[in-house]
Amino acid sequence: MQFTIKKLIYKKHQHIKLLFNNMLLDLLRYYNKNVNSIVNKYIFKRNGLPKSILLFIILFIFQFCNTNKDEVLARVEDKYFYKSDIKLEVDSFETDKDSILKVRNFIDSWARKNLLYKKALVNLSDYKVEELENLINNYRYDLYGTVYKETLLNKMIDTLTLEKRINSFYKDNYKIFRLNESLFKIRFIQFPIDNVDKNDIIKSFIRYNKFDKFYLDSLSYQFTNKILTDSLWVTKKRLI
């Protein structure tokens, strides 16, 4: 009984493995037909490369890794296309048929793009490659600069729009901002008339520069009353 069970399991595994191999062969035939017909026409014939190496260069499909590694679906030399890339690049699928078509089309495009890039690096002159790299770098800086300026401009527009809305609201509702009594912004000090530093205190109070502020603050213990923060608004009642 145990032998029978093991044998059945082994046959089941063989069947699954056979299905998987058939699926791989179908996919490889698909790529040999579609990718090779385009890329080989313009690249491989001109360079005298045999068609038989196309699959070896282009794809390493459905390679199973352990559960901690991402699954490789395709490969072009040292470039890998992973299963997780599908989620990043392909929109949601409506049906199973739609999903297969989208994935195949995307991998087709990915393979062609990377093959053309690799062949360009090999066949273009060093001067041309350097020229293209300079253009790419310049475009990179221009693109970042343009997007950043657009971001700043949008922020400025938002700020201006907010200011316009505030001003418009004030004009339409100015009555609710009307004060019931007048407000005053003042600065004053009160000290005994016989203070020995009276003249210096008055000069500093009138001039009131950076050094005067420091000086008056150092003598504040001599003042019986003071308001030196001129950003403070007070009512008339408080002044009286």
Tab-separated table of C-alpha atoms in Angstrom:
chain	number	residue	atom	x	y	z
A	1	MET	CA	0.000	0.000	0.000
A	2	GLN	CA	2.808	2.360	0.860
A	3	PHE	CA	4.620	1.475	-2.340
A	4	THR	CA	1.464	2.098	-4.359
A	5	ILE	CA	0.991	5.524	-2.787
A	6	LYS	CA	4.588	6.517	-3.460
A	7	LYS	CA	4.292	5.314	-7.014
A	8	LEU	CA	1.117	7.284	-7.588
A	9	ILE	CA	2.692	10.398	-6.148
A	10	TYR	CA	5.721	9.932	-8.342
A	11	LYS	CA	3.501	9.551	-11.405
A	12	LYS	CA	1.587	12.646	-10.394
A	13	HIS	CA	4.826	14.600	-10.103
A	14	GLN	CA	5.927	13.259	-13.456
A	15	HIS	CA	2.656	14.425	-14.984
A	16	ILE	CA	3.015	17.926	-13.493
A	17	LYS	CA	6.615	18.126	-14.642
A	18	LEU	CA	5.567	17.070	-18.158
A	19	LEU	CA	2.853	19.738	-18.263
A	20	PHE	CA	5.317	22.349	-17.075
A	21	ASN	CA	7.878	21.324	-19.703
A	22	ASN	CA	5.224	21.498	-22.422
A	23	MET	CA	4.240	24.965	-21.252
A	24	LEU	CA	7.875	26.087	-21.416
A	25	LEU	CA	8.245	24.678	-24.916
A	26	ASP	CA	5.104	26.501	-26.072
A	27	LEU	CA	6.388	29.776	-24.668
A	28	LEU	CA	9.814	29.284	-26.199
A	29	ARG	CA	8.246	28.533	-29.583
A	30	TYR	CA	6.195	31.710	-29.247
A	31	TYR	CA	9.267	33.829	-28.583
A	32	ASN	CA	11.246	32.117	-31.309
A	33	LYS	CA	8.465	32.984	-33.733
A	34	ASN	CA	7.632	36.537	-32.650
A	35	VAL	CA	10.787	38.055	-31.170
A	36	ASN	CA	13.197	36.362	-33.550
A	37	SER	CA	11.204	37.422	-36.616
A	38	ILE	CA	11.697	41.094	-35.752
A	39	VAL	CA	15.028	41.298	-33.981
A	40	ASN	CA	16.795	38.682	-36.070
A	41	LYS	CA	15.738	40.409	-39.281
A	42	TYR	CA	17.491	43.660	-38.431
A	43	ILE	CA	20.251	42.603	-36.041
A	44	PHE	CA	21.311	38.983	-36.249
A	45	LYS	CA	21.383	38.669	-40.056
A	46	ARG	CA	23.505	41.790	-40.431
A	47	ASN	CA	26.002	40.645	-37.862
A	48	GLY	CA	26.113	37.042	-39.000
A	49	LEU	CA	24.958	35.553	-35.708
A	50	PRO	CA	23.211	32.150	-35.928
A	51	LYS	CA	19.529	32.009	-35.071
A	52	SER	CA	20.070	29.100	-32.720
A	53	ILE	CA	21.675	31.318	-30.068
A	54	LEU	CA	18.689	33.703	-29.939
A	55	LEU	CA	16.880	31.772	-27.234
A	56	PHE	CA	20.062	31.430	-25.215
A	57	ILE	CA	20.650	35.198	-25.341
A	58	ILE	CA	17.062	36.394	-24.980
A	59	LEU	CA	15.211	34.395	-22.424
A	60	PHE	CA	15.555	32.405	-19.278
A	61	ILE	CA	11.852	31.823	-18.702
A	62	PHE	CA	10.024	30.678	-15.605
A	63	GLN	CA	13.065	29.773	-13.564
A	64	PHE	CA	11.893	28.515	-10.163
A	65	CYS	CA	13.749	29.894	-7.181
A	66	ASN	CA	13.218	29.295	-3.484
A	67	THR	CA	10.326	31.074	-1.793
A	68	ASN	CA	12.546	33.922	-0.579
A	69	LYS	CA	13.640	34.934	-4.123
A	70	ASP	CA	11.703	36.705	-6.854
A	71	GLU	CA	10.763	34.544	-9.830
A	72	VAL	CA	12.677	35.199	-13.070
A	73	LEU	CA	10.463	35.260	-16.176
A	74	ALA	CA	12.930	36.427	-18.834
A	75	ARG	CA	16.598	37.286	-19.303
A	76	VAL	CA	18.730	39.236	-21.752
A	77	GLU	CA	22.393	38.683	-20.874
A	78	ASP	CA	22.784	40.245	-17.406
A	79	LYS	CA	19.325	41.842	-17.393
A	80	TYR	CA	16.491	39.958	-15.674
A	81	PHE	CA	12.751	40.416	-15.868
A	82	TYR	CA	11.096	39.336	-12.607
A	83	LYS	CA	7.558	38.345	-11.785
A	84	SER	CA	7.246	41.382	-9.516
A	85	ASP	CA	7.964	43.653	-12.512
A	86	ILE	CA	4.601	42.659	-13.981
A	87	LYS	CA	2.776	44.179	-11.027
A	88	LEU	CA	4.741	47.415	-11.440
A	89	GLU	CA	4.444	47.763	-15.213
A	90	VAL	CA	1.193	46.060	-16.276
A	91	ASP	CA	-2.262	47.270	-15.297
A	92	SER	CA	-4.873	45.034	-13.706
A	93	PHE	CA	-6.170	42.151	-15.791
A	94	GLU	CA	-9.791	41.717	-16.818
A	95	THR	CA	-9.626	38.039	-17.834
A	96	ASP	CA	-7.101	35.187	-17.885
A	97	LYS	CA	-6.766	35.560	-21.653
A	98	ASP	CA	-6.206	39.279	-21.253
A	99	SER	CA	-3.537	38.690	-18.607
A	100	ILE	CA	-1.605	36.231	-20.791
A	101	LEU	CA	-1.724	38.603	-23.759
A	102	LYS	CA	-0.577	41.610	-21.741
A	103	VAL	CA	2.276	39.737	-20.078
A	104	ARG	CA	3.494	38.287	-23.371
A	105	ASN	CA	3.343	41.671	-25.094
A	106	PHE	CA	5.192	43.359	-22.269
A	107	ILE	CA	7.951	40.732	-22.137
A	108	ASP	CA	8.230	40.957	-25.938
A	109	SER	CA	8.742	44.701	-25.682
A	110	TRP	CA	11.176	44.336	-22.776
A	111	ALA	CA	13.273	41.752	-24.647
A	112	ARG	CA	13.434	43.786	-27.876
A	113	LYS	CA	14.345	46.962	-26.012
A	114	ASN	CA	17.161	45.331	-24.053
A	115	LEU	CA	18.496	43.441	-27.068
A	116	LEU	CA	18.666	46.599	-29.160
A	117	TYR	CA	20.373	48.436	-26.316
A	118	LYS	CA	22.985	45.701	-25.844
A	119	LYS	CA	23.681	45.510	-29.582
A	120	ALA	CA	23.993	49.302	-29.757
A	121	LEU	CA	26.610	49.321	-26.988
A	122	VAL	CA	28.633	46.696	-28.866
A	123	ASN	CA	28.376	48.097	-32.394
A	124	LEU	CA	28.360	51.874	-31.912
A	125	SER	CA	31.667	53.703	-31.707
A	126	ASP	CA	33.009	54.865	-28.353
A	127	TYR	CA	32.606	58.452	-29.514
A	128	LYS	CA	28.932	57.905	-30.340
A	129	VAL	CA	28.267	56.139	-27.033
A	130	GLU	CA	29.905	58.991	-25.113
A	131	GLU	CA	27.892	61.528	-27.105
A	132	LEU	CA	24.643	59.713	-26.299
A	133	GLU	CA	25.550	59.437	-22.607
A	134	ASN	CA	26.125	63.205	-22.480
A	135	LEU	CA	22.745	63.800	-24.103
A	136	ILE	CA	21.083	61.453	-21.607
A	137	ASN	CA	22.741	63.177	-18.647
A	138	ASN	CA	21.763	66.618	-19.934
A	139	TYR	CA	18.201	65.461	-20.447
A	140	ARG	CA	18.187	64.006	-16.919
A	141	TYR	CA	19.193	67.344	-15.392
A	142	ASP	CA	16.766	69.278	-17.603
A	143	LEU	CA	13.919	66.933	-16.718
A	144	TYR	CA	14.529	67.173	-12.974
A	145	GLY	CA	14.896	70.947	-13.200
A	146	THR	CA	11.707	71.336	-15.233
A	147	VAL	CA	9.641	69.179	-12.882
A	148	TYR	CA	11.029	71.033	-9.852
A	149	LYS	CA	10.195	74.433	-11.377
A	150	GLU	CA	6.689	73.217	-12.161
A	151	THR	CA	6.319	72.094	-8.544
A	152	LEU	CA	7.428	75.509	-7.262
A	153	LEU	CA	5.121	77.253	-9.726
A	154	ASN	CA	2.152	75.171	-8.622
A	155	LYS	CA	2.898	76.024	-4.990
A	156	MET	CA	3.050	79.735	-5.868
A	157	ILE	CA	-0.234	79.474	-7.737
A	158	ASP	CA	-1.817	77.728	-4.759
A	159	THR	CA	-0.509	80.475	-2.446
A	160	LEU	CA	-1.773	83.258	-4.714
A	161	THR	CA	-5.115	81.527	-5.034
A	162	LEU	CA	-5.361	81.257	-1.243
A	163	GLU	CA	-4.500	84.955	-0.811
A	164	LYS	CA	-7.147	85.918	-3.364
A	165	ARG	CA	-9.714	83.796	-1.567
A	166	ILE	CA	-8.805	85.394	1.774
A	167	ASN	CA	-9.051	88.919	0.343
A	168	SER	CA	-12.314	88.078	-1.361
A	169	PHE	CA	-13.723	86.667	1.871
A	170	TYR	CA	-12.650	89.792	3.776
A	171	LYS	CA	-14.299	92.109	1.249
A	172	ASP	CA	-17.527	90.140	1.364
A	173	ASN	CA	-17.554	89.886	5.169
A	174	TYR	CA	-15.641	92.953	6.327
A	175	LYS	CA	-18.329	93.812	8.881
A	176	ILE	CA	-17.511	90.801	11.034
A	177	PHE	CA	-13.904	92.027	11.253
A	178	ARG	CA	-14.877	95.479	12.517
A	179	LEU	CA	-13.563	96.191	16.037
A	180	ASN	CA	-15.765	97.388	18.837
A	181	GLU	CA	-12.967	99.542	20.210
A	182	SER	CA	-9.639	100.882	19.043
A	183	LEU	CA	-6.418	98.985	19.514
A	184	PHE	CA	-2.988	100.473	20.075
A	185	LYS	CA	0.496	99.165	19.642
A	186	ILE	CA	2.705	100.824	22.240
A	187	ARG	CA	5.971	100.649	24.077
A	188	PHE	CA	6.422	102.274	27.477
A	189	ILE	CA	8.404	102.136	30.686
A	190	GLN	CA	7.793	103.591	34.116
A	191	PHE	CA	10.546	104.308	36.629
A	192	PRO	CA	11.214	106.654	39.576
A	193	ILE	CA	11.987	110.237	38.638
A	194	ASP	CA	15.181	110.233	40.695
A	195	ASN	CA	16.696	107.295	38.799
A	196	VAL	CA	20.410	107.973	38.281
A	197	ASP	CA	20.306	106.457	34.758
A	198	LYS	CA	17.275	108.468	33.725
A	199	ASN	CA	18.867	110.282	30.769
A	200	ASP	CA	20.455	107.148	29.329
A	201	ILE	CA	17.197	105.255	29.763
A	202	ILE	CA	15.230	107.914	27.876
A	203	LYS	CA	17.756	108.023	25.017
A	204	SER	CA	17.769	104.268	24.677
A	205	PHE	CA	13.994	104.106	24.836
A	206	ILE	CA	13.596	106.642	22.014
A	207	ARG	CA	16.334	105.238	19.805
A	208	TYR	CA	15.564	101.606	20.638
A	209	ASN	CA	18.080	99.770	18.484
A	210	LYS	CA	19.561	96.342	19.152
A	211	PHE	CA	21.956	97.574	21.832
A	212	ASP	CA	19.270	99.748	23.438
A	213	LYS	CA	17.001	96.754	23.818
A	214	PHE	CA	19.749	94.861	25.574
A	215	TYR	CA	20.530	97.851	27.779
A	216	LEU	CA	16.905	98.435	28.827
A	217	ASP	CA	16.431	94.773	29.492
A	218	SER	CA	19.432	94.798	31.821
A	219	LEU	CA	17.810	97.664	33.798
A	220	SER	CA	14.295	96.246	33.789
A	221	TYR	CA	14.510	95.499	37.503
A	222	GLN	CA	14.476	99.291	38.061
A	223	PHE	CA	11.174	99.792	36.201
A	224	THR	CA	7.936	99.791	38.132
A	225	ASN	CA	5.994	98.990	34.981
A	226	LYS	CA	6.904	98.321	31.357
A	227	ILE	CA	5.767	97.131	27.945
A	228	LEU	CA	8.751	96.702	25.660
A	229	THR	CA	7.224	94.234	23.234
A	230	ASP	CA	5.960	96.576	20.511
A	231	SER	CA	4.197	93.738	18.698
A	232	LEU	CA	1.537	93.655	21.400
A	233	TRP	CA	-1.848	95.293	20.759
A	234	VAL	CA	-3.669	96.758	23.758
A	235	THR	CA	-7.035	98.422	24.240
A	236	LYS	CA	-7.592	102.016	25.274
A	237	LYS	CA	-9.007	100.883	28.603
A	238	ARG	CA	-5.762	99.173	29.484
A	239	LEU	CA	-3.770	102.285	28.647
A	240	ILE	CA	-5.880	104.431	30.931
